[in-house]
């Protein structure tokens, strides 16, 4: 099988253009394009309901949300985090002059291994920054216990967890703060965009200032901020995309089932999605390849699928701890991160989006099965 058209890891969820056009007319007529417009406010309220959170602030992307969220919490010194993540997580620390202290990951969930956090805490540690990797939640209870014991803040990078629930609690309610990404490649998108959900009501004002240059009023600038506002056009698109999310989740559910059933007996192929269906974010469909059992490496399979016009992704290669500017950190040494270093050579994210045809899923799985 060679697909006529390239199959990518994802395709954005796009609303009907006419629906967007109708809504854009309001924006055009109002001539209000950005800086706390009404569409942003509508989207904020809709998302508070969807994510079932008390406090939510919108941003122009997930990275600036995280960067300014860390800033709002006035963190200093060291922050314990995972090396197995998208560069944005640790770069948000860099831009706050915070030192990442890399902690190894749990082989089952690929999130921070809570049992390895405590030995990394020093008098400089001010927070734990976990990532709900591929939509799998961190061990939030253990992490909170540790944070309480040492008086640390807990921030979650929930870029992959739109709609995830844990113990029936929406994921944005755990920790002090959670970041969501609304990038085009995410289940819910505003083209580019992001949000913070947070516990402390007093952060509402500080976050509004931080994303608007610290301007309190036309005559007063009270802190050093950024321009990180979500604009009205992004908000309109978000409002329309949000209407499609439940249908998209159902479509992805079918695709997930099809992948799981086609791959269940393949030796050396482990499907990573752990959550029950109703709690899943349906963000990524990820497999882990055990080269000894499968007989071929992850990189081999990645290249093989390309021959069939199927473009998978080796998220999150390379490990953040391998970035050149962290090589002086003891926590970045490979010996301290054995699971992360192994995992990063094994994981492959397969194409996963509502419009993906079940026929294509079967063909992709056939290539995987026939490669043994
Ligand atoms: N934390 C974590 C854990 C994250 O995963 C991310 C972002 C962030 C923080 C930061 O959030 P943001 O600041 O981005 O809101 C993509 C996304 O750009 C990035 O948002 C995402 N994670 C990351 C996992 O994936 P790339 O470099 O893999 O994207 P790209 O351009 O190669 O796109 C992947 C595929 O998607 C393409 O091959 C085709 C398809 N695609 C992509 C775009 C942009 C489309 O069909 N249409 C499109 O418009 O990073």
XYZ file of C-alpha atoms and ligand atoms in Angstrom:
422
model
C 0.000 0.000 0.000
C 1.300 3.456 -0.836
C -1.073 6.228 0.177
C -1.802 8.656 -2.697
C -1.758 11.515 -0.283
C 0.679 11.996 2.550
C -0.685 11.018 5.955
C 0.568 13.274 8.722
C 0.512 12.766 12.451
C -2.394 15.170 12.657
C -4.605 17.564 10.745
C -6.206 20.579 12.383
C -9.853 20.499 13.398
C -11.344 23.171 11.153
C -14.820 24.688 11.385
C -17.014 25.322 8.397
C -15.630 28.422 6.698
C -19.072 30.006 6.311
C -19.706 29.739 10.055
C -16.407 31.468 10.743
C -17.210 34.086 8.141
C -20.547 34.903 9.808
C -18.872 35.391 13.162
C -16.031 37.387 11.688
C -18.549 39.895 10.357
C -19.261 40.888 13.970
C -15.568 41.443 14.583
C -15.221 43.487 11.387
C -18.197 45.636 12.295
C -16.964 46.223 15.820
C -13.453 47.108 14.589
C -12.188 45.619 17.836
C -9.489 43.101 16.917
C -7.501 42.437 20.063
C -6.785 43.675 23.630
C -9.562 42.130 25.744
C -12.366 42.104 23.180
C -15.773 40.487 23.599
C -14.938 37.324 21.608
C -12.048 36.575 23.946
C -14.433 36.940 26.849
C -17.011 34.590 25.284
C -14.327 32.007 24.631
C -12.992 32.305 28.156
C -16.439 31.618 29.626
C -17.063 28.678 27.271
C -13.706 27.148 28.137
C -14.221 27.603 31.873
C -17.349 25.521 31.467
C -15.796 22.915 29.208
C -12.725 22.448 31.378
C -14.769 22.863 34.585
C -12.413 25.318 36.220
C -12.864 28.412 38.361
C -10.067 30.559 36.894
C -8.856 30.657 33.302
C -6.742 33.161 31.404
C -6.204 33.061 27.630
C -2.868 33.608 25.847
C -1.547 33.815 22.299
C 0.091 30.384 22.642
C 0.799 27.728 25.245
C 4.459 28.634 25.604
C 3.829 32.247 26.558
C 1.069 31.068 28.912
C 3.518 28.817 30.736
C 6.293 31.390 30.681
C 4.069 34.055 32.225
C 2.399 31.606 34.597
C 5.781 30.781 36.104
C 6.495 34.483 36.280
C 3.187 35.186 38.014
C 4.068 32.662 40.710
C 7.336 34.581 41.360
C 9.437 31.448 41.352
C 13.180 31.532 41.874
C 16.092 29.084 41.838
C 15.435 25.485 40.770
C 12.386 23.729 39.382
C 12.139 19.951 39.167
C 10.886 18.830 35.782
C 10.942 16.104 33.143
C 13.456 15.822 30.302
C 10.883 13.966 28.178
C 8.840 16.871 26.846
C 8.523 19.412 24.060
C 11.262 22.103 24.273
C 8.693 24.734 25.292
C 8.367 23.302 28.812
C 11.985 23.867 29.767
C 12.395 26.982 27.654
C 9.646 28.607 29.744
C 11.931 27.978 32.742
C 14.970 29.388 30.913
C 13.155 32.622 30.125
C 12.391 33.024 33.838
C 16.023 32.445 34.844
C 14.950 29.234 36.571
C 17.211 26.180 36.523
C 15.552 22.941 35.450
C 16.473 19.968 37.581
C 15.729 16.916 35.486
C 13.962 14.005 37.129
C 13.564 10.626 35.445
C 10.178 9.404 34.215
C 7.866 6.576 35.161
C 8.076 3.841 32.490
C 4.313 3.234 32.614
C 3.016 6.777 32.143
C 6.163 8.530 30.798
C 5.439 11.374 33.230
C 7.617 12.510 36.170
C 8.499 9.583 38.421
C 7.187 10.927 41.731
C 9.366 8.470 43.667
C 12.482 10.158 42.270
C 11.558 13.761 43.045
C 12.476 14.071 46.733
C 16.225 13.383 46.429
C 16.448 16.251 43.901
C 15.006 18.866 46.257
C 17.494 21.430 47.580
C 17.088 24.697 49.479
C 16.883 26.382 46.056
C 13.884 24.354 44.839
C 10.695 26.383 44.531
C 8.451 24.272 42.309
C 7.697 21.040 40.494
C 6.761 21.336 36.832
C 5.126 18.133 35.606
C 3.984 17.347 32.077
C 0.868 15.264 31.434
C 2.702 13.541 28.602
C 0.529 12.534 25.609
C -2.493 13.245 27.824
C -1.511 10.767 30.556
C -1.766 12.559 33.906
C 1.184 12.793 36.259
C 0.963 11.128 39.656
C -0.778 14.263 40.916
C -1.477 12.954 44.409
C 2.115 11.990 45.218
C 3.433 15.168 43.659
C 1.068 17.261 45.792
C 2.130 15.427 48.963
C 5.785 16.191 48.207
C 4.975 19.803 47.354
C 3.074 20.243 50.614
C 5.926 18.742 52.620
C 8.538 21.106 51.130
C 6.272 24.079 50.473
C 6.703 23.965 46.693
C 4.405 25.191 43.941
C 3.072 22.641 41.459
C 2.623 23.603 37.824
C 1.434 21.241 35.120
C 2.143 21.491 31.431
C -1.180 20.155 30.213
C -0.591 20.993 26.542
C -1.923 17.531 25.628
C -4.768 17.287 28.109
C -7.744 19.188 26.738
C -10.710 17.362 28.274
C -8.671 14.907 30.346
C -10.156 13.890 33.685
C -8.544 12.066 36.552
C -10.640 10.468 39.303
C -13.511 12.255 37.588
C -11.867 15.611 38.329
C -11.051 17.780 35.289
C -7.277 17.932 34.975
C -7.001 21.733 35.172
C -7.976 21.597 38.835
C -4.819 19.853 40.018
C -1.751 21.691 41.292
C -1.434 25.464 41.493
C -1.615 26.011 37.756
C -2.078 24.127 34.480
C -1.185 25.240 30.992
C -3.210 24.171 27.942
C -2.071 24.577 24.339
C -4.507 25.473 21.587
C -2.022 25.067 18.744
C -3.333 23.934 15.345
C -2.101 20.410 16.087
C -4.132 20.099 19.291
C -7.565 18.514 19.740
C -8.984 21.978 20.395
C -7.263 24.818 18.538
C -7.392 28.574 18.079
C -4.712 28.316 15.317
C -2.151 29.362 17.927
C -3.289 29.875 21.478
C -3.169 28.685 25.029
C -4.590 29.067 28.506
C -3.714 28.864 32.152
C -6.084 27.505 34.745
C -5.144 28.275 38.332
C -6.174 27.951 41.940
C -5.278 31.353 43.416
C -7.908 33.998 42.524
C -5.433 36.763 43.176
C -3.487 35.750 40.063
C -6.268 36.951 37.747
C -5.080 40.552 37.759
C -1.385 39.722 37.687
C -1.768 37.482 34.636
C -3.801 40.154 32.817
C -0.994 42.615 33.447
C 1.738 40.186 32.462
C 0.203 39.460 29.066
C -0.315 43.155 28.300
C 3.096 44.779 28.942
C 2.298 45.340 32.625
C 0.008 48.229 31.665
C -2.428 48.934 34.502
C -3.986 51.988 32.834
C -2.918 54.486 30.147
C -0.706 56.253 32.663
C 0.737 53.406 34.687
C 3.014 50.458 33.886
C 3.371 48.405 37.036
C 5.480 45.417 36.025
C 7.578 44.053 33.210
C 5.310 41.998 30.993
C 4.991 40.773 27.439
C 2.529 40.960 24.611
C 0.859 37.561 24.921
C -2.795 38.278 24.229
C -5.150 36.030 22.304
C -6.791 38.112 19.563
C -10.429 38.287 18.480
C -9.923 36.253 15.312
C -8.289 33.442 17.249
C -11.173 33.604 19.719
C -13.802 33.382 16.951
C -12.098 30.332 15.485
C -11.871 28.796 18.955
C -15.586 29.332 19.590
C -16.422 27.525 16.348
C -13.878 24.715 16.879
C -15.173 24.107 20.398
C -18.558 23.145 18.910
C -16.817 20.341 16.997
C -14.718 18.888 19.790
C -17.192 16.281 21.055
C -17.748 14.870 17.550
C -13.996 14.853 16.986
C -13.495 12.941 20.238
C -15.996 10.306 19.059
C -14.214 9.934 15.734
C -10.856 9.622 17.484
C -12.353 7.067 19.822
C -13.157 4.823 16.824
C -9.672 5.306 15.420
C -8.112 4.488 18.791
C -10.157 1.292 18.997
C -9.139 0.325 15.451
C -5.433 0.864 16.182
C -5.682 -1.019 19.475
C -7.359 -4.003 17.898
C -4.976 -4.123 14.899
C -1.871 -3.840 17.082
C -2.838 -5.856 20.146
C -0.960 -9.030 19.314
C 2.132 -7.554 17.715
C 5.150 -8.595 19.807
C 7.193 -5.630 20.977
C 4.526 -3.010 20.203
C 3.043 -1.462 23.316
C 0.181 1.026 23.055
C 0.716 3.869 25.488
C -2.726 5.366 25.965
C -3.658 4.432 29.521
C -6.768 6.409 30.443
C -10.328 5.170 30.262
C -12.008 6.466 27.128
C -14.273 9.021 28.753
C -11.282 10.584 30.574
C -8.897 10.685 27.630
C -7.891 13.827 25.774
C -7.607 11.823 22.533
C -4.613 13.991 21.699
C -2.007 11.478 20.508
C -1.886 7.799 19.681
C 1.536 6.630 20.733
C 3.276 3.273 20.571
C 6.453 2.120 22.253
C 8.671 -0.283 20.351
C 10.749 -2.874 22.138
C 13.447 -3.533 19.559
C 14.401 -6.911 20.990
C 10.866 -8.266 20.761
C 9.831 -6.492 17.568
C 13.090 -7.150 15.771
C 13.322 -3.640 14.307
C 14.041 -0.289 15.895
C 11.703 2.686 16.289
C 13.832 4.644 13.828
C 13.600 1.830 11.305
C 9.807 1.789 11.535
C 9.637 5.581 11.290
C 11.613 5.427 8.007
C 9.672 2.399 6.736
C 6.328 4.159 7.148
C 7.692 7.145 5.219
C 8.096 4.848 2.197
C 4.294 4.531 2.323
C 3.786 8.312 2.655
C 2.956 7.959 6.340
C 4.712 10.579 8.471
C 4.947 9.627 12.123
C 6.740 11.673 14.812
C 9.434 10.690 17.303
C 8.064 12.856 20.109
C 10.009 13.907 22.228
C 13.335 13.370 20.560
C 15.835 14.766 21.441
C 15.500 14.764 25.220
C 15.585 18.271 26.707
C 18.369 17.150 29.056
C 20.547 16.673 25.944
C 20.280 20.336 24.931
C 23.745 21.811 24.733
C 23.026 24.565 27.291
C 22.138 22.060 30.024
C 25.267 19.940 29.767
C 26.764 21.498 32.914
C 23.820 20.246 35.011
C 24.392 17.069 36.984
C 20.704 16.170 36.633
C 21.088 16.159 32.838
C 23.586 13.248 32.890
C 22.346 10.181 31.039
C 23.133 7.930 34.030
C 20.620 9.907 36.121
C 17.860 9.530 33.550
C 17.917 5.898 32.406
C 14.197 5.526 31.661
C 13.934 8.794 29.757
C 17.026 7.946 27.703
C 15.615 4.542 26.800
C 12.076 5.783 26.148
C 13.187 8.507 23.770
C 14.547 5.840 21.390
C 11.329 3.783 21.538
C 8.339 6.072 21.209
C 6.481 6.761 17.982
C 3.347 8.896 17.610
C 1.105 7.542 14.842
C -1.298 9.556 12.659
C -4.328 10.425 14.755
C -7.153 12.788 13.819
C -10.874 12.520 13.174
C -10.666 12.570 9.387
C -8.175 9.728 9.281
C -9.875 6.864 7.449
C -10.177 3.509 9.213
C -8.865 2.001 5.996
C -5.672 4.027 6.415
C -5.358 2.872 10.033
C -5.542 -0.723 8.849
C -2.911 -0.087 6.208
C -0.574 1.579 8.697
C -1.017 -1.342 11.098
C -0.368 -3.811 8.293
C 3.000 -2.175 7.606
C 3.775 -2.400 11.340
C 2.673 -6.040 11.551
C 4.330 -7.144 8.313
C 7.655 -5.637 9.370
C 8.304 -8.280 12.014
N 4.346 21.694 26.109
C 4.158 20.573 25.408
C 4.245 19.261 26.123
C 3.885 20.619 24.029
O 3.718 19.481 23.325
C 3.798 21.884 23.410
C 3.537 21.983 21.994
C 3.973 23.039 24.183
C 4.263 22.899 25.541
C 3.899 24.413 23.602
O 2.576 24.791 23.251
P 2.383 25.899 22.058
O 3.230 27.089 22.399
O 2.773 25.267 20.752
O 0.914 26.223 22.139
C 3.933 20.680 17.144
C 3.288 21.938 17.663
O 3.790 23.108 17.030
C 3.409 22.131 19.130
O 2.360 22.993 19.530
C 3.228 20.813 19.878
N 3.468 20.947 21.289
C 4.157 19.766 19.315
C 4.030 18.447 20.033
O 3.797 19.571 17.958
P 5.892 20.200 15.526
O 7.181 20.870 15.320
O 5.856 18.731 15.648
O 4.793 20.668 14.432
P 4.742 20.474 12.879
O 4.655 21.815 12.247
O 5.815 19.564 12.432
O 3.321 19.777 12.697
C 3.104 18.395 12.879
C 2.192 17.902 11.772
O 0.906 18.465 11.913
C 2.629 18.270 10.375
O 3.489 17.294 9.877
C 1.335 18.331 9.606
C 0.320 18.719 10.641
N -0.051 20.142 10.565
C 0.677 21.065 11.285
C 0.324 22.385 11.247
C 1.104 23.427 12.023
C -1.113 20.515 9.791
O -1.743 19.675 9.134
N -1.473 21.829 9.752
C -0.806 22.781 10.455
O -1.197 23.974 10.409
O 5.284 20.889 16.821
